């Protein structure tokens, strides 16, 4: 989060002539998408353990391990894209009017989120093994793509199969 502060500061500190500005119906569409993305972000928090996300659970329990505390779980948004929060953030970011500073910030933040998604992928593969690899083959990382999503039943089966294997003493899912 600290690495996002300089690009955000640039966004508001250095103003210049607009490179593009959404006008008319396009402005309505851009703002509607941004509001929908913000609403999607808020709605999706119910599928995350926000205490673990913020670190308050680890602080309270004095847990210092970096392991994923739960099994593989897929929210409704995860059925369409592997990193929904990053995708929603990118949608908000790129639906704003752009001047040079905002464009620079948008490019830096996009790069940050893309690299972060790659690092997160490595961690998720290590924690969830073949189940995550199968999920990754079917669902795109940041941009939803027609025909590349899971049905609710497929997502449930993928998570259930992983949890059933984890409950047995021997499994080769790593």
PDB file of N, CA and C in Angstrom, residues 33-126:
ATOM      1  N   UNK A  33     -19.694   2.783 -14.759  1.00  0.00           N
ATOM      2  CA  UNK A  33     -18.778   1.650 -14.541  1.00  0.00           C
ATOM      3  C   UNK A  33     -17.970   1.832 -13.257  1.00  0.00           C
ATOM      4  N   UNK A  34     -17.522   3.058 -12.998  1.00  0.00           N
ATOM      5  CA  UNK A  34     -16.752   3.328 -11.783  1.00  0.00           C
ATOM      6  C   UNK A  34     -17.611   3.102 -10.534  1.00  0.00           C
ATOM      7  N   UNK A  35     -18.852   3.571 -10.566  1.00  0.00           N
ATOM      8  CA  UNK A  35     -19.750   3.366  -9.419  1.00  0.00           C
ATOM      9  C   UNK A  35     -20.052   1.877  -9.250  1.00  0.00           C
ATOM     10  N   UNK A  36     -20.293   1.175 -10.359  1.00  0.00           N
ATOM     11  CA  UNK A  36     -20.551  -0.275 -10.283  1.00  0.00           C
ATOM     12  C   UNK A  36     -19.327  -1.005  -9.728  1.00  0.00           C
ATOM     13  N   UNK A  37     -18.126  -0.586 -10.125  1.00  0.00           N
ATOM     14  CA  UNK A  37     -16.907  -1.207  -9.611  1.00  0.00           C
ATOM     15  C   UNK A  37     -16.760  -0.969  -8.107  1.00  0.00           C
ATOM     16  N   UNK A  38     -17.038   0.250  -7.660  1.00  0.00           N
ATOM     17  CA  UNK A  38     -16.975   0.555  -6.219  1.00  0.00           C
ATOM     18  C   UNK A  38     -18.009  -0.271  -5.456  1.00  0.00           C
ATOM     19  N   UNK A  39     -19.213  -0.377  -6.005  1.00  0.00           N
ATOM     20  CA  UNK A  39     -20.255  -1.184  -5.364  1.00  0.00           C
ATOM     21  C   UNK A  39     -19.854  -2.658  -5.356  1.00  0.00           C
ATOM     22  N   UNK A  40     -19.277  -3.135  -6.459  1.00  0.00           N
ATOM     23  CA  UNK A  40     -18.809  -4.520  -6.522  1.00  0.00           C
ATOM     24  C   UNK A  40     -17.725  -4.796  -5.501  1.00  0.00           C
ATOM     25  N   UNK A  41     -16.843  -3.840  -5.320  1.00  0.00           N
ATOM     26  CA  UNK A  41     -15.794  -3.986  -4.309  1.00  0.00           C
ATOM     27  C   UNK A  41     -16.419  -4.118  -2.923  1.00  0.00           C
ATOM     28  N   UNK A  42     -17.315  -3.209  -2.581  1.00  0.00           N
ATOM     29  CA  UNK A  42     -17.962  -3.262  -1.258  1.00  0.00           C
ATOM     30  C   UNK A  42     -18.761  -4.551  -1.079  1.00  0.00           C
ATOM     31  N   UNK A  43     -19.499  -4.947  -2.101  1.00  0.00           N
ATOM     32  CA  UNK A  43     -20.287  -6.175  -2.033  1.00  0.00           C
ATOM     33  C   UNK A  43     -19.384  -7.386  -1.832  1.00  0.00           C
ATOM     34  N   UNK A  44     -18.241  -7.399  -2.504  1.00  0.00           N
ATOM     35  CA  UNK A  44     -17.365  -8.571  -2.452  1.00  0.00           C
ATOM     36  C   UNK A  44     -16.653  -8.736  -1.111  1.00  0.00           C
ATOM     37  N   UNK A  45     -16.613  -7.690  -0.280  1.00  0.00           N
ATOM     38  CA  UNK A  45     -15.928  -7.826   1.011  1.00  0.00           C
ATOM     39  C   UNK A  45     -16.584  -8.876   1.895  1.00  0.00           C
ATOM     40  N   UNK A  46     -17.839  -9.192   1.648  1.00  0.00           N
ATOM     41  CA  UNK A  46     -18.494 -10.213   2.472  1.00  0.00           C
ATOM     42  C   UNK A  46     -17.959 -11.610   2.202  1.00  0.00           C
ATOM     43  N   UNK A  47     -17.195 -11.780   1.120  1.00  0.00           N
ATOM     44  CA  UNK A  47     -16.622 -13.082   0.784  1.00  0.00           C
ATOM     45  C   UNK A  47     -15.172 -13.220   1.253  1.00  0.00           C
ATOM     46  N   UNK A  48     -14.666 -12.209   1.911  1.00  0.00           N
ATOM     47  CA  UNK A  48     -13.293 -12.219   2.413  1.00  0.00           C
ATOM     48  C   UNK A  48     -13.321 -12.145   3.933  1.00  0.00           C
ATOM     49  N   UNK A  49     -12.309 -12.714   4.566  1.00  0.00           N
ATOM     50  CA  UNK A  49     -12.114 -12.524   5.998  1.00  0.00           C
ATOM     51  C   UNK A  49     -11.351 -11.213   6.147  1.00  0.00           C
ATOM     52  N   UNK A  50     -12.084 -10.135   6.378  1.00  0.00           N
ATOM     53  CA  UNK A  50     -11.467  -8.820   6.382  1.00  0.00           C
ATOM     54  C   UNK A  50     -10.485  -8.656   7.547  1.00  0.00           C
ATOM     55  N   UNK A  51     -10.688  -9.370   8.644  1.00  0.00           N
ATOM     56  CA  UNK A  51      -9.728  -9.327   9.744  1.00  0.00           C
ATOM     57  C   UNK A  51      -8.372  -9.852   9.317  1.00  0.00           C
ATOM     58  N   UNK A  52      -8.363 -10.940   8.540  1.00  0.00           N
ATOM     59  CA  UNK A  52      -7.114 -11.484   8.004  1.00  0.00           C
ATOM     60  C   UNK A  52      -6.539 -10.523   6.971  1.00  0.00           C
ATOM     61  N   UNK A  53      -7.392  -9.958   6.122  1.00  0.00           N
ATOM     62  CA  UNK A  53      -6.934  -9.033   5.084  1.00  0.00           C
ATOM     63  C   UNK A  53      -6.231  -7.826   5.703  1.00  0.00           C
ATOM     64  N   UNK A  54      -6.823  -7.229   6.711  1.00  0.00           N
ATOM     65  CA  UNK A  54      -6.239  -6.052   7.358  1.00  0.00           C
ATOM     66  C   UNK A  54      -5.092  -6.402   8.301  1.00  0.00           C
ATOM     67  N   UNK A  55      -4.998  -7.667   8.688  1.00  0.00           N
ATOM     68  CA  UNK A  55      -3.941  -8.081   9.604  1.00  0.00           C
ATOM     69  C   UNK A  55      -4.344  -8.043  11.067  1.00  0.00           C
ATOM     70  N   UNK A  56      -5.571  -7.607  11.358  1.00  0.00           N
ATOM     71  CA  UNK A  56      -5.982  -7.516  12.764  1.00  0.00           C
ATOM     72  C   UNK A  56      -6.124  -8.898  13.404  1.00  0.00           C
ATOM     73  N   UNK A  57      -6.528  -9.902  12.645  1.00  0.00           N
ATOM     74  CA  UNK A  57      -6.636 -11.259  13.188  1.00  0.00           C
ATOM     75  C   UNK A  57      -5.258 -11.776  13.564  1.00  0.00           C
ATOM     76  N   UNK A  58      -4.285 -11.589  12.684  1.00  0.00           N
ATOM     77  CA  UNK A  58      -2.929 -12.042  12.971  1.00  0.00           C
ATOM     78  C   UNK A  58      -2.345 -11.292  14.176  1.00  0.00           C
ATOM     79  N   UNK A  59      -2.627 -10.004  14.264  1.00  0.00           N
ATOM     80  CA  UNK A  59      -2.110  -9.215  15.380  1.00  0.00           C
ATOM     81  C   UNK A  59      -2.737  -9.688  16.686  1.00  0.00           C
ATOM     82  N   UNK A  60      -4.049  -9.923  16.670  1.00  0.00           N
ATOM     83  CA  UNK A  60      -4.765 -10.348  17.864  1.00  0.00           C
ATOM     84  C   UNK A  60      -4.320 -11.733  18.326  1.00  0.00           C
ATOM     85  N   UNK A  61      -4.065 -12.645  17.377  1.00  0.00           N
ATOM     86  CA  UNK A  61      -3.684 -14.017  17.732  1.00  0.00           C
ATOM     87  C   UNK A  61      -2.176 -14.210  17.792  1.00  0.00           C
ATOM     88  N   UNK A  62      -1.424 -13.138  17.503  1.00  0.00           N
ATOM     89  CA  UNK A  62       0.043 -13.173  17.481  1.00  0.00           C
ATOM     90  C   UNK A  62       0.565 -14.189  16.463  1.00  0.00           C
ATOM     91  N   UNK A  63      -0.167 -14.361  15.381  1.00  0.00           N
ATOM     92  CA  UNK A  63       0.221 -15.281  14.304  1.00  0.00           C
ATOM     93  C   UNK A  63       1.137 -14.548  13.337  1.00  0.00           C
ATOM     94  N   UNK A  64       2.275 -15.149  13.032  1.00  0.00           N
ATOM     95  CA  UNK A  64       3.230 -14.512  12.144  1.00  0.00           C
ATOM     96  C   UNK A  64       3.446 -15.300  10.853  1.00  0.00           C
ATOM     97  N   UNK A  65       2.759 -16.417  10.699  1.00  0.00           N
ATOM     98  CA  UNK A  65       2.936 -17.237   9.504  1.00  0.00           C
ATOM     99  C   UNK A  65       2.345 -16.536   8.287  1.00  0.00           C
ATOM    100  N   UNK A  66       2.933 -16.818   7.148  1.00  0.00           N
ATOM    101  CA  UNK A  66       2.461 -16.206   5.901  1.00  0.00           C
ATOM    102  C   UNK A  66       1.501 -17.111   5.146  1.00  0.00           C
ATOM    103  N   UNK A  67       1.174 -18.273   5.707  1.00  0.00           N
ATOM    104  CA  UNK A  67       0.302 -19.205   5.001  1.00  0.00           C
ATOM    105  C   UNK A  67      -1.105 -18.652   4.865  1.00  0.00           C
ATOM    106  N   UNK A  68      -1.778 -19.137   3.848  1.00  0.00           N
ATOM    107  CA  UNK A  68      -3.174 -18.813   3.620  1.00  0.00           C
ATOM    108  C   UNK A  68      -3.975 -19.513   4.711  1.00  0.00           C
ATOM    109  N   UNK A  69      -4.741 -18.783   5.529  1.00  0.00           N
ATOM    110  CA  UNK A  69      -5.410 -19.394   6.671  1.00  0.00           C
ATOM    111  C   UNK A  69      -6.588 -20.289   6.311  1.00  0.00           C
ATOM    112  N   UNK A  70      -7.107 -20.200   5.111  1.00  0.00           N
ATOM    113  CA  UNK A  70      -8.265 -21.003   4.752  1.00  0.00           C
ATOM    114  C   UNK A  70      -8.007 -21.820   3.519  1.00  0.00           C
ATOM    115  N   UNK A  71      -8.995 -22.588   3.130  1.00  0.00           N
ATOM    116  CA  UNK A  71      -8.902 -23.354   1.906  1.00  0.00           C
ATOM    117  C   UNK A  71      -9.208 -22.473   0.711  1.00  0.00           C
ATOM    118  N   UNK A  72      -9.179 -23.091  -0.452  1.00  0.00           N
ATOM    119  CA  UNK A  72      -9.512 -22.376  -1.671  1.00  0.00           C
ATOM    120  C   UNK A  72     -10.997 -22.038  -1.658  1.00  0.00           C
ATOM    121  N   UNK A  73     -11.309 -20.763  -1.710  1.00  0.00           N
ATOM    122  CA  UNK A  73     -12.701 -20.316  -1.782  1.00  0.00           C
ATOM    123  C   UNK A  73     -12.820 -19.355  -2.960  1.00  0.00           C
ATOM    124  N   UNK A  74     -13.936 -19.463  -3.655  1.00  0.00           N
ATOM    125  CA  UNK A  74     -14.163 -18.632  -4.828  1.00  0.00           C
ATOM    126  C   UNK A  74     -15.474 -17.888  -4.665  1.00  0.00           C
ATOM    127  N   UNK A  75     -15.391 -16.567  -4.610  1.00  0.00           N
ATOM    128  CA  UNK A  75     -16.586 -15.734  -4.536  1.00  0.00           C
ATOM    129  C   UNK A  75     -17.251 -15.710  -5.916  1.00  0.00           C
ATOM    130  N   UNK A  76     -18.450 -15.176  -6.011  1.00  0.00           N
ATOM    131  CA  UNK A  76     -19.067 -15.064  -7.342  1.00  0.00           C
ATOM    132  C   UNK A  76     -18.205 -14.292  -8.339  1.00  0.00           C
ATOM    133  N   UNK A  77     -17.498 -13.263  -7.908  1.00  0.00           N
ATOM    134  CA  UNK A  77     -16.632 -12.522  -8.828  1.00  0.00           C
ATOM    135  C   UNK A  77     -15.419 -13.343  -9.247  1.00  0.00           C
ATOM    136  N   UNK A  78     -14.927 -14.208  -8.357  1.00  0.00           N
ATOM    137  CA  UNK A  78     -13.781 -15.062  -8.680  1.00  0.00           C
ATOM    138  C   UNK A  78     -14.112 -16.074  -9.771  1.00  0.00           C
ATOM    139  N   UNK A  79     -15.363 -16.286 -10.036  1.00  0.00           N
ATOM    140  CA  UNK A  79     -15.740 -17.208 -11.110  1.00  0.00           C
ATOM    141  C   UNK A  79     -15.411 -16.605 -12.478  1.00  0.00           C
ATOM    142  N   UNK A  80     -15.261 -15.285 -12.554  1.00  0.00           N
ATOM    143  CA  UNK A  80     -15.041 -14.597 -13.828  1.00  0.00           C
ATOM    144  C   UNK A  80     -13.642 -14.022 -13.980  1.00  0.00           C
ATOM    145  N   UNK A  81     -12.982 -13.755 -12.857  1.00  0.00           N
ATOM    146  CA  UNK A  81     -11.636 -13.195 -12.885  1.00  0.00           C
ATOM    147  C   UNK A  81     -10.931 -13.595 -11.582  1.00  0.00           C
ATOM    148  N   UNK A  82      -9.651 -13.953 -11.673  1.00  0.00           N
ATOM    149  CA  UNK A  82      -8.937 -14.472 -10.496  1.00  0.00           C
ATOM    150  C   UNK A  82      -8.623 -13.389  -9.465  1.00  0.00           C
ATOM    151  N   UNK A  83      -8.521 -12.166  -9.890  1.00  0.00           N
ATOM    152  CA  UNK A  83      -8.171 -11.068  -8.978  1.00  0.00           C
ATOM    153  C   UNK A  83      -9.218  -9.968  -9.095  1.00  0.00           C
ATOM    154  N   UNK A  84     -10.406 -10.201  -8.540  1.00  0.00           N
ATOM    155  CA  UNK A  84     -11.495  -9.234  -8.751  1.00  0.00           C
ATOM    156  C   UNK A  84     -11.221  -7.852  -8.172  1.00  0.00           C
ATOM    157  N   UNK A  85     -10.579  -7.755  -7.027  1.00  0.00           N
ATOM    158  CA  UNK A  85     -10.315  -6.426  -6.462  1.00  0.00           C
ATOM    159  C   UNK A  85      -9.377  -5.640  -7.363  1.00  0.00           C
ATOM    160  N   UNK A  86      -8.366  -6.294  -7.894  1.00  0.00           N
ATOM    161  CA  UNK A  86      -7.462  -5.610  -8.816  1.00  0.00           C
ATOM    162  C   UNK A  86      -8.231  -5.164 -10.054  1.00  0.00           C
ATOM    163  N   UNK A  87      -9.072  -6.043 -10.579  1.00  0.00           N
ATOM    164  CA  UNK A  87      -9.855  -5.713 -11.777  1.00  0.00           C
ATOM    165  C   UNK A  87     -10.785  -4.533 -11.532  1.00  0.00           C
ATOM    166  N   UNK A  88     -11.448  -4.538 -10.395  1.00  0.00           N
ATOM    167  CA  UNK A  88     -12.355  -3.435 -10.068  1.00  0.00           C
ATOM    168  C   UNK A  88     -11.582  -2.132  -9.886  1.00  0.00           C
ATOM    169  N   UNK A  89     -10.421  -2.227  -9.250  1.00  0.00           N
ATOM    170  CA  UNK A  89      -9.582  -1.033  -9.092  1.00  0.00           C
ATOM    171  C   UNK A  89      -9.122  -0.477 -10.433  1.00  0.00           C
ATOM    172  N   UNK A  90      -8.743  -1.362 -11.356  1.00  0.00           N
ATOM    173  CA  UNK A  90      -8.336  -0.921 -12.683  1.00  0.00           C
ATOM    174  C   UNK A  90      -9.494  -0.276 -13.427  1.00  0.00           C
ATOM    175  N   UNK A  91     -10.683  -0.820 -13.253  1.00  0.00           N
ATOM    176  CA  UNK A  91     -11.855  -0.238 -13.895  1.00  0.00           C
ATOM    177  C   UNK A  91     -12.106   1.188 -13.395  1.00  0.00           C
ATOM    178  N   UNK A  92     -12.013   1.374 -12.094  1.00  0.00           N
ATOM    179  CA  UNK A  92     -12.176   2.725 -11.531  1.00  0.00           C
ATOM    180  C   UNK A  92     -11.073   3.650 -12.058  1.00  0.00           C
ATOM    181  N   UNK A  93      -9.862   3.164 -12.043  1.00  0.00           N
ATOM    182  CA  UNK A  93      -8.702   3.950 -12.451  1.00  0.00           C
ATOM    183  C   UNK A  93      -8.811   4.437 -13.898  1.00  0.00           C
ATOM    184  N   UNK A  94      -9.187   3.552 -14.795  1.00  0.00           N
ATOM    185  CA  UNK A  94      -9.166   3.886 -16.222  1.00  0.00           C
ATOM    186  C   UNK A  94     -10.466   4.515 -16.718  1.00  0.00           C
ATOM    187  N   UNK A  95     -11.452   4.691 -15.855  1.00  0.00           N
ATOM    188  CA  UNK A  95     -12.680   5.382 -16.265  1.00  0.00           C
ATOM    189  C   UNK A  95     -12.675   6.847 -15.834  1.00  0.00           C
ATOM    190  N   UNK A  96     -11.552   7.343 -15.368  1.00  0.00           N
ATOM    191  CA  UNK A  96     -11.416   8.748 -14.976  1.00  0.00           C
ATOM    192  C   UNK A  96     -10.874   9.564 -16.142  1.00  0.00           C
ATOM    193  N   UNK A  97     -11.136  10.852 -16.112  1.00  0.00           N
ATOM    194  CA  UNK A  97     -10.511  11.764 -17.074  1.00  0.00           C
ATOM    195  C   UNK A  97      -9.005  11.715 -16.838  1.00  0.00           C
ATOM    196  N   UNK A  98      -8.211  11.906 -17.890  1.00  0.00           N
ATOM    197  CA  UNK A  98      -6.763  11.760 -17.775  1.00  0.00           C
ATOM    198  C   UNK A  98      -6.016  13.002 -18.206  1.00  0.00           C
ATOM    199  N   UNK A  99      -5.112  13.443 -17.331  1.00  0.00           N
ATOM    200  CA  UNK A  99      -4.089  14.398 -17.721  1.00  0.00           C
ATOM    201  C   UNK A  99      -2.760  13.641 -17.625  1.00  0.00           C
ATOM    202  N   UNK A 100      -1.644  14.318 -17.849  1.00  0.00           N
ATOM    203  CA  UNK A 100      -0.356  13.614 -17.856  1.00  0.00           C
ATOM    204  C   UNK A 100      -0.040  12.954 -16.520  1.00  0.00           C
ATOM    205  N   UNK A 101      -0.295  13.659 -15.431  1.00  0.00           N
ATOM    206  CA  UNK A 101       0.002  13.105 -14.105  1.00  0.00           C
ATOM    207  C   UNK A 101      -0.892  11.900 -13.812  1.00  0.00           C
ATOM    208  N   UNK A 102      -2.164  12.002 -14.121  1.00  0.00           N
ATOM    209  CA  UNK A 102      -3.065  10.874 -13.881  1.00  0.00           C
ATOM    210  C   UNK A 102      -2.707   9.691 -14.756  1.00  0.00           C
ATOM    211  N   UNK A 103      -2.313   9.956 -15.991  1.00  0.00           N
ATOM    212  CA  UNK A 103      -1.910   8.868 -16.877  1.00  0.00           C
ATOM    213  C   UNK A 103      -0.662   8.175 -16.332  1.00  0.00           C
ATOM    214  N   UNK A 104       0.300   8.965 -15.876  1.00  0.00           N
ATOM    215  CA  UNK A 104       1.511   8.396 -15.282  1.00  0.00           C
ATOM    216  C   UNK A 104       1.158   7.555 -14.063  1.00  0.00           C
ATOM    217  N   UNK A 105       0.303   8.091 -13.214  1.00  0.00           N
ATOM    218  CA  UNK A 105      -0.131   7.353 -12.027  1.00  0.00           C
ATOM    219  C   UNK A 105      -0.891   6.099 -12.417  1.00  0.00           C
ATOM    220  N   UNK A 106      -1.784   6.210 -13.393  1.00  0.00           N
ATOM    221  CA  UNK A 106      -2.575   5.060 -13.827  1.00  0.00           C
ATOM    222  C   UNK A 106      -1.667   3.961 -14.375  1.00  0.00           C
ATOM    223  N   UNK A 107      -0.668   4.344 -15.137  1.00  0.00           N
ATOM    224  CA  UNK A 107       0.266   3.354 -15.676  1.00  0.00           C
ATOM    225  C   UNK A 107       1.078   2.693 -14.560  1.00  0.00           C
ATOM    226  N   UNK A 108       1.544   3.489 -13.590  1.00  0.00           N
ATOM    227  CA  UNK A 108       2.304   2.938 -12.463  1.00  0.00           C
ATOM    228  C   UNK A 108       1.438   2.002 -11.617  1.00  0.00           C
ATOM    229  N   UNK A 109       0.227   2.407 -11.337  1.00  0.00           N
ATOM    230  CA  UNK A 109      -0.669   1.585 -10.522  1.00  0.00           C
ATOM    231  C   UNK A 109      -1.054   0.314 -11.271  1.00  0.00           C
ATOM    232  N   UNK A 110      -1.280   0.422 -12.582  1.00  0.00           N
ATOM    233  CA  UNK A 110      -1.588  -0.759 -13.383  1.00  0.00           C
ATOM    234  C   UNK A 110      -0.421  -1.736 -13.346  1.00  0.00           C
ATOM    235  N   UNK A 111       0.789  -1.243 -13.518  1.00  0.00           N
ATOM    236  CA  UNK A 111       1.978  -2.093 -13.444  1.00  0.00           C
ATOM    237  C   UNK A 111       2.093  -2.732 -12.062  1.00  0.00           C
ATOM    238  N   UNK A 112       1.881  -1.954 -11.021  1.00  0.00           N
ATOM    239  CA  UNK A 112       1.928  -2.449  -9.649  1.00  0.00           C
ATOM    240  C   UNK A 112       0.925  -3.589  -9.447  1.00  0.00           C
ATOM    241  N   UNK A 113      -0.304  -3.392  -9.899  1.00  0.00           N
ATOM    242  CA  UNK A 113      -1.334  -4.418  -9.720  1.00  0.00           C
ATOM    243  C   UNK A 113      -1.041  -5.654 -10.560  1.00  0.00           C
ATOM    244  N   UNK A 114      -0.538  -5.469 -11.767  1.00  0.00           N
ATOM    245  CA  UNK A 114      -0.192  -6.605 -12.613  1.00  0.00           C
ATOM    246  C   UNK A 114       0.936  -7.421 -11.978  1.00  0.00           C
ATOM    247  N   UNK A 115       2.001  -6.739 -11.529  1.00  0.00           N
ATOM    248  CA  UNK A 115       3.101  -7.451 -10.869  1.00  0.00           C
ATOM    249  C   UNK A 115       2.626  -8.106  -9.571  1.00  0.00           C
ATOM    250  N   UNK A 116       1.791  -7.393  -8.823  1.00  0.00           N
ATOM    251  CA  UNK A 116       1.238  -7.964  -7.597  1.00  0.00           C
ATOM    252  C   UNK A 116       0.421  -9.214  -7.871  1.00  0.00           C
ATOM    253  N   UNK A 117      -0.320  -9.216  -8.957  1.00  0.00           N
ATOM    254  CA  UNK A 117      -1.115 -10.400  -9.292  1.00  0.00           C
ATOM    255  C   UNK A 117      -0.210 -11.577  -9.627  1.00  0.00           C
ATOM    256  N   UNK A 118       0.920 -11.319 -10.292  1.00  0.00           N
ATOM    257  CA  UNK A 118       1.858 -12.401 -10.605  1.00  0.00           C
ATOM    258  C   UNK A 118       2.463 -12.985  -9.334  1.00  0.00           C
ATOM    259  N   UNK A 119       2.839 -12.123  -8.402  1.00  0.00           N
ATOM    260  CA  UNK A 119       3.386 -12.605  -7.128  1.00  0.00           C
ATOM    261  C   UNK A 119       2.334 -13.367  -6.334  1.00  0.00           C
ATOM    262  N   UNK A 120       1.117 -12.862  -6.338  1.00  0.00           N
ATOM    263  CA  UNK A 120       0.036 -13.537  -5.633  1.00  0.00           C
ATOM    264  C   UNK A 120      -0.246 -14.903  -6.251  1.00  0.00           C
ATOM    265  N   UNK A 121      -0.139 -15.002  -7.572  1.00  0.00           N
ATOM    266  CA  UNK A 121      -0.345 -16.282  -8.257  1.00  0.00           C
ATOM    267  C   UNK A 121       0.640 -17.330  -7.747  1.00  0.00           C
ATOM    268  N   UNK A 122       1.897 -16.948  -7.591  1.00  0.00           N
ATOM    269  CA  UNK A 122       2.906 -17.894  -7.092  1.00  0.00           C
ATOM    270  C   UNK A 122       2.542 -18.383  -5.698  1.00  0.00           C
ATOM    271  N   UNK A 123       2.095 -17.465  -4.847  1.00  0.00           N
ATOM    272  CA  UNK A 123       1.705 -17.837  -3.485  1.00  0.00           C
ATOM    273  C   UNK A 123       0.498 -18.759  -3.507  1.00  0.00           C
ATOM    274  N   UNK A 124      -0.499 -18.424  -4.305  1.00  0.00           N
ATOM    275  CA  UNK A 124      -1.719 -19.233  -4.355  1.00  0.00           C
ATOM    276  C   UNK A 124      -1.447 -20.622  -4.925  1.00  0.00           C
ATOM    277  N   UNK A 125      -0.570 -20.715  -5.906  1.00  0.00           N
ATOM    278  CA  UNK A 125      -0.187 -22.031  -6.428  1.00  0.00           C
ATOM    279  C   UNK A 125       0.511 -22.864  -5.358  1.00  0.00           C
ATOM    280  N   UNK A 126       1.376 -22.228  -4.572  1.00  0.00           N
ATOM    281  CA  UNK A 126       2.079 -22.946  -3.501  1.00  0.00           C
ATOM    282  C   UNK A 126       1.095 -23.429  -2.435  1.00  0.00           C
TER     283      UNK A 126
END
